[in-house]
Amino acid sequence: MTIGLFGGSFNPPHVAHCIIAEVVRDQFELDEIWWIPNGTPPHKTDRTLASAAHRKAMVQRVTDAHAPFRLCTVEMERDGPSYTVDTLRRLQARHPQHDFHLIIGSDSLDTFASWRAPDEIVERVPLIVYKRPGGLNAVAERRFANRVRYAAAPVLELSSTEVRARRRAGRSIRFLVPDAVQQYITSHDLYAGD
């Protein structure tokens, strides 16, 4: 089975995440997309990070709505920072029968050389990169060019930060997040008092 690994804080997951995951799945003929909420993201110190339990529950609602999407809690199963290379090692050891691909945004490719063990990551899996607002870092793009494939996903200027800000301001987040995620956010009063 060919699996796309789609990691992030998903704080909260929004419709742009869903669109990217589905476009990548379709374009690269992946069997499934495994959504991997970070346990403790090493690069985020955001005090507005919802608990792992809330983020897991919201991603579960997204993945329940579309059969090729799966929730993968590998990063939430361990303590400490979540490093991609550790996640890949663990998943490849658990599932040697699967062919994994790592899905990242162009903003992540810009900083990819500073990730823990980037050369090992690209030896283990090819990267599928989708465009985010802003340009690409030409140095990073050249260094990893033989392991990068680009998704023909639309550039969507929606972020979890924007969703949280709208919620804090008492504004509507309808159509910015899946209905089930909106219901969860409302019922648990998330992000309203960040």
PDB file of C-alpha atoms in Angstrom, residues 7-176:
ATOM      1  CA  GLY A   7       1.864  15.694   9.780  1.00  0.00           C
ATOM      2  CA  GLY A   8       1.109  18.919  11.563  1.00  0.00           C
ATOM      3  CA  SER A   9      -0.179  20.443  14.727  1.00  0.00           C
ATOM      4  CA  PHE A  10      -3.707  20.544  13.223  1.00  0.00           C
ATOM      5  CA  ASN A  11      -4.607  23.255  15.704  1.00  0.00           C
ATOM      6  CA  PRO A  12      -7.317  23.028  14.348  1.00  0.00           C
ATOM      7  CA  PRO A  13      -7.518  21.026  11.116  1.00  0.00           C
ATOM      8  CA  HIS A  14      -9.192  23.159   8.451  1.00  0.00           C
ATOM      9  CA  VAL A  15     -10.557  22.784   4.930  1.00  0.00           C
ATOM     10  CA  ALA A  16      -7.232  23.674   3.272  1.00  0.00           C
ATOM     11  CA  HIS A  17      -5.689  20.653   5.023  1.00  0.00           C
ATOM     12  CA  CYS A  18      -8.502  18.491   3.621  1.00  0.00           C
ATOM     13  CA  ILE A  19      -8.124  19.861   0.098  1.00  0.00           C
ATOM     14  CA  ILE A  20      -4.345  19.407   0.091  1.00  0.00           C
ATOM     15  CA  ALA A  21      -4.587  15.856   1.433  1.00  0.00           C
ATOM     16  CA  GLU A  22      -7.171  14.864  -1.174  1.00  0.00           C
ATOM     17  CA  VAL A  23      -5.390  16.552  -4.105  1.00  0.00           C
ATOM     18  CA  VAL A  24      -2.111  14.859  -3.156  1.00  0.00           C
ATOM     19  CA  ARG A  25      -3.825  11.481  -2.714  1.00  0.00           C
ATOM     20  CA  ASP A  26      -5.453  11.777  -6.119  1.00  0.00           C
ATOM     21  CA  GLN A  27      -2.480  13.220  -8.033  1.00  0.00           C
ATOM     22  CA  PHE A  28       0.055  10.699  -6.749  1.00  0.00           C
ATOM     23  CA  GLU A  29      -2.405   7.781  -6.665  1.00  0.00           C
ATOM     24  CA  LEU A  30      -1.829   7.133  -2.970  1.00  0.00           C
ATOM     25  CA  ASP A  31      -3.972   4.511  -1.299  1.00  0.00           C
ATOM     26  CA  GLU A  32      -4.295   6.421   1.950  1.00  0.00           C
ATOM     27  CA  ILE A  33      -3.300   9.643   3.680  1.00  0.00           C
ATOM     28  CA  TRP A  34      -2.283   9.187   7.304  1.00  0.00           C
ATOM     29  CA  TRP A  35      -2.876  12.367   9.298  1.00  0.00           C
ATOM     30  CA  ILE A  36      -0.294  12.597  12.084  1.00  0.00           C
ATOM     31  CA  PRO A  37      -1.031  15.217  14.744  1.00  0.00           C
ATOM     32  CA  ASN A  38       2.189  16.280  16.464  1.00  0.00           C
ATOM     33  CA  GLY A  39       2.573  15.343  20.080  1.00  0.00           C
ATOM     34  CA  THR A  40       5.009  18.091  21.024  1.00  0.00           C
ATOM     35  CA  PRO A  41       6.092  19.983  17.883  1.00  0.00           C
ATOM     36  CA  PRO A  42       9.783  20.942  18.278  1.00  0.00           C
ATOM     37  CA  HIS A  43       9.363  24.198  16.316  1.00  0.00           C
ATOM     38  CA  LYS A  44       6.162  25.491  17.915  1.00  0.00           C
ATOM     39  CA  THR A  45       6.065  27.288  21.219  1.00  0.00           C
ATOM     40  CA  ASP A  46       2.569  28.585  20.643  1.00  0.00           C
ATOM     41  CA  ARG A  47       0.614  28.895  23.865  1.00  0.00           C
ATOM     42  CA  THR A  48      -2.585  28.498  21.842  1.00  0.00           C
ATOM     43  CA  LEU A  49      -1.827  24.843  21.093  1.00  0.00           C
ATOM     44  CA  ALA A  50      -4.894  22.838  22.062  1.00  0.00           C
ATOM     45  CA  SER A  51      -4.239  19.689  24.047  1.00  0.00           C
ATOM     46  CA  ALA A  52      -3.142  16.577  22.201  1.00  0.00           C
ATOM     47  CA  ALA A  53      -6.476  14.977  23.114  1.00  0.00           C
ATOM     48  CA  HIS A  54      -8.474  17.808  21.508  1.00  0.00           C
ATOM     49  CA  ARG A  55      -6.337  17.867  18.361  1.00  0.00           C
ATOM     50  CA  LYS A  56      -6.557  14.077  18.055  1.00  0.00           C
ATOM     51  CA  ALA A  57     -10.352  14.236  18.423  1.00  0.00           C
ATOM     52  CA  MET A  58     -10.645  16.928  15.738  1.00  0.00           C
ATOM     53  CA  VAL A  59      -8.430  15.002  13.291  1.00  0.00           C
ATOM     54  CA  GLN A  60     -10.457  11.861  14.027  1.00  0.00           C
ATOM     55  CA  ARG A  61     -13.564  13.704  12.886  1.00  0.00           C
ATOM     56  CA  VAL A  62     -11.834  14.702   9.634  1.00  0.00           C
ATOM     57  CA  THR A  63     -10.539  11.211   8.907  1.00  0.00           C
ATOM     58  CA  ASP A  64     -13.857   9.550   9.779  1.00  0.00           C
ATOM     59  CA  ALA A  65     -15.500  11.583   7.006  1.00  0.00           C
ATOM     60  CA  HIS A  66     -13.349  10.236   4.140  1.00  0.00           C
ATOM     61  CA  ALA A  67     -12.365   6.558   3.823  1.00  0.00           C
ATOM     62  CA  PRO A  68      -8.832   7.095   2.379  1.00  0.00           C
ATOM     63  CA  PHE A  69      -7.913   9.289   5.374  1.00  0.00           C
ATOM     64  CA  ARG A  70      -6.605   7.664   8.561  1.00  0.00           C
ATOM     65  CA  LEU A  71      -5.629   9.050  11.946  1.00  0.00           C
ATOM     66  CA  CYS A  72      -2.119   7.995  12.983  1.00  0.00           C
ATOM     67  CA  THR A  73      -1.188   8.765  16.597  1.00  0.00           C
ATOM     68  CA  VAL A  74       2.449   7.633  16.450  1.00  0.00           C
ATOM     69  CA  GLU A  75       3.742  11.069  17.505  1.00  0.00           C
ATOM     70  CA  MET A  76       1.273  11.345  20.362  1.00  0.00           C
ATOM     71  CA  GLU A  77       2.361   7.958  21.700  1.00  0.00           C
ATOM     72  CA  ARG A  78       5.727   9.237  22.866  1.00  0.00           C
ATOM     73  CA  ASP A  79       6.932  11.931  25.216  1.00  0.00           C
ATOM     74  CA  GLY A  80       9.125  14.809  24.186  1.00  0.00           C
ATOM     75  CA  PRO A  81       9.467  16.603  20.869  1.00  0.00           C
ATOM     76  CA  SER A  82       8.118  14.956  17.706  1.00  0.00           C
ATOM     77  CA  TYR A  83      10.867  14.647  15.109  1.00  0.00           C
ATOM     78  CA  THR A  84       9.939  13.461  11.627  1.00  0.00           C
ATOM     79  CA  VAL A  85      12.941  11.160  11.319  1.00  0.00           C
ATOM     80  CA  ASP A  86      11.917   9.308  14.506  1.00  0.00           C
ATOM     81  CA  THR A  87       8.360   9.000  13.208  1.00  0.00           C
ATOM     82  CA  LEU A  88       9.590   7.537   9.911  1.00  0.00           C
ATOM     83  CA  ARG A  89      11.857   5.040  11.655  1.00  0.00           C
ATOM     84  CA  ARG A  90       9.002   3.872  13.845  1.00  0.00           C
ATOM     85  CA  LEU A  91       6.422   3.652  11.040  1.00  0.00           C
ATOM     86  CA  GLN A  92       8.766   1.848   8.647  1.00  0.00           C
ATOM     87  CA  ALA A  93       9.674  -0.662  11.365  1.00  0.00           C
ATOM     88  CA  ARG A  94       5.985  -1.257  12.181  1.00  0.00           C
ATOM     89  CA  HIS A  95       4.786  -1.339   8.565  1.00  0.00           C
ATOM     90  CA  PRO A  96       7.594  -2.597   6.294  1.00  0.00           C
ATOM     91  CA  GLN A  97       5.007  -3.590   3.673  1.00  0.00           C
ATOM     92  CA  HIS A  98       3.981   0.050   3.050  1.00  0.00           C
ATOM     93  CA  ASP A  99       5.586   2.579   0.726  1.00  0.00           C
ATOM     94  CA  PHE A 100       5.559   5.921   2.543  1.00  0.00           C
ATOM     95  CA  HIS A 101       5.732   9.468   1.129  1.00  0.00           C
ATOM     96  CA  LEU A 102       6.097  12.584   3.278  1.00  0.00           C
ATOM     97  CA  ILE A 103       3.761  15.493   2.496  1.00  0.00           C
ATOM     98  CA  ILE A 104       5.101  18.940   3.436  1.00  0.00           C
ATOM     99  CA  GLY A 105       4.425  22.553   2.542  1.00  0.00           C
ATOM    100  CA  SER A 106       6.858  24.661   0.548  1.00  0.00           C
ATOM    101  CA  ASP A 107       7.480  26.682   3.726  1.00  0.00           C
ATOM    102  CA  SER A 108       8.719  23.482   5.382  1.00  0.00           C
ATOM    103  CA  LEU A 109      10.943  22.708   2.405  1.00  0.00           C
ATOM    104  CA  ASP A 110      12.505  26.148   2.896  1.00  0.00           C
ATOM    105  CA  THR A 111      13.695  25.099   6.367  1.00  0.00           C
ATOM    106  CA  PHE A 112      14.034  21.367   5.697  1.00  0.00           C
ATOM    107  CA  ALA A 113      17.853  21.403   5.905  1.00  0.00           C
ATOM    108  CA  SER A 114      17.546  22.471   9.561  1.00  0.00           C
ATOM    109  CA  TRP A 115      15.306  19.536  10.488  1.00  0.00           C
ATOM    110  CA  ARG A 116      16.783  16.674  12.478  1.00  0.00           C
ATOM    111  CA  ALA A 117      18.542  14.279  10.021  1.00  0.00           C
ATOM    112  CA  PRO A 118      17.121  15.696   6.746  1.00  0.00           C
ATOM    113  CA  ASP A 119      19.388  13.493   4.607  1.00  0.00           C
ATOM    114  CA  GLU A 120      18.124  10.379   6.353  1.00  0.00           C
ATOM    115  CA  ILE A 121      14.535  11.536   5.880  1.00  0.00           C
ATOM    116  CA  VAL A 122      14.955  11.866   2.102  1.00  0.00           C
ATOM    117  CA  GLU A 123      16.768   8.520   1.957  1.00  0.00           C
ATOM    118  CA  ARG A 124      13.811   6.915   3.685  1.00  0.00           C
ATOM    119  CA  VAL A 125      10.950   8.612   1.799  1.00  0.00           C
ATOM    120  CA  PRO A 126      10.319  10.933  -1.141  1.00  0.00           C
ATOM    121  CA  LEU A 127       8.878  14.356  -0.346  1.00  0.00           C
ATOM    122  CA  ILE A 128       5.626  15.581  -1.828  1.00  0.00           C
ATOM    123  CA  VAL A 129       5.597  19.370  -1.584  1.00  0.00           C
ATOM    124  CA  TYR A 130       2.535  21.573  -1.883  1.00  0.00           C
ATOM    125  CA  LYS A 131       2.775  25.331  -2.380  1.00  0.00           C
ATOM    126  CA  ARG A 132       2.191  27.645   0.544  1.00  0.00           C
ATOM    127  CA  PRO A 133       2.033  31.433   0.272  1.00  0.00           C
ATOM    128  CA  GLY A 134       5.531  32.833  -0.320  1.00  0.00           C
ATOM    129  CA  GLY A 135       8.403  31.651  -2.468  1.00  0.00           C
ATOM    130  CA  LEU A 136      10.605  28.612  -2.344  1.00  0.00           C
ATOM    131  CA  ASN A 137      14.155  28.670  -1.003  1.00  0.00           C
ATOM    132  CA  ALA A 138      16.231  27.820  -4.075  1.00  0.00           C
ATOM    133  CA  VAL A 139      19.090  26.320  -2.016  1.00  0.00           C
ATOM    134  CA  ALA A 140      16.803  23.861  -0.216  1.00  0.00           C
ATOM    135  CA  GLU A 141      15.004  23.096  -3.451  1.00  0.00           C
ATOM    136  CA  ARG A 142      18.268  22.194  -5.230  1.00  0.00           C
ATOM    137  CA  ARG A 143      19.756  20.200  -2.337  1.00  0.00           C
ATOM    138  CA  PHE A 144      16.808  17.812  -2.162  1.00  0.00           C
ATOM    139  CA  ALA A 145      15.593  18.109  -5.769  1.00  0.00           C
ATOM    140  CA  ASN A 146      16.027  14.441  -6.651  1.00  0.00           C
ATOM    141  CA  ARG A 147      13.664  13.440  -3.814  1.00  0.00           C
ATOM    142  CA  VAL A 148      10.995  16.144  -4.236  1.00  0.00           C
ATOM    143  CA  ARG A 149       7.773  15.906  -6.218  1.00  0.00           C
ATOM    144  CA  TYR A 150       5.411  18.852  -6.420  1.00  0.00           C
ATOM    145  CA  ALA A 151       1.675  18.661  -5.897  1.00  0.00           C
ATOM    146  CA  ALA A 152      -0.640  20.566  -8.201  1.00  0.00           C
ATOM    147  CA  ALA A 153      -2.686  21.736  -5.224  1.00  0.00           C
ATOM    148  CA  PRO A 154      -4.184  25.212  -5.177  1.00  0.00           C
ATOM    149  CA  VAL A 155      -2.351  27.776  -3.040  1.00  0.00           C
ATOM    150  CA  LEU A 156      -4.741  28.343  -0.167  1.00  0.00           C
ATOM    151  CA  GLU A 157      -4.204  31.257   2.173  1.00  0.00           C
ATOM    152  CA  LEU A 158      -6.013  29.707   5.097  1.00  0.00           C
ATOM    153  CA  SER A 159      -4.185  28.857   8.290  1.00  0.00           C
ATOM    154  CA  SER A 160      -5.012  27.455  11.694  1.00  0.00           C
ATOM    155  CA  THR A 161      -3.739  30.752  13.106  1.00  0.00           C
ATOM    156  CA  GLU A 162      -6.440  32.595  11.162  1.00  0.00           C
ATOM    157  CA  VAL A 163      -9.137  30.170  12.318  1.00  0.00           C
ATOM    158  CA  ARG A 164      -8.086  30.655  15.957  1.00  0.00           C
ATOM    159  CA  ALA A 165      -8.012  34.448  15.548  1.00  0.00           C
ATOM    160  CA  ARG A 166     -11.509  34.468  14.072  1.00  0.00           C
ATOM    161  CA  ARG A 167     -12.753  32.300  16.914  1.00  0.00           C
ATOM    162  CA  ARG A 168     -11.107  34.593  19.503  1.00  0.00           C
ATOM    163  CA  ALA A 169     -12.789  37.579  17.866  1.00  0.00           C
ATOM    164  CA  GLY A 170     -16.176  35.855  17.971  1.00  0.00           C
ATOM    165  CA  ARG A 171     -16.327  35.615  14.179  1.00  0.00           C
ATOM    166  CA  SER A 172     -17.655  32.721  12.130  1.00  0.00           C
ATOM    167  CA  ILE A 173     -15.382  29.824  11.206  1.00  0.00           C
ATOM    168  CA  ARG A 174     -18.098  28.135   9.162  1.00  0.00           C
ATOM    169  CA  PHE A 175     -16.753  26.684   5.883  1.00  0.00           C
ATOM    170  CA  LEU A 176     -13.169  27.268   7.114  1.00  0.00           C
TER     171      LEU A 176
END
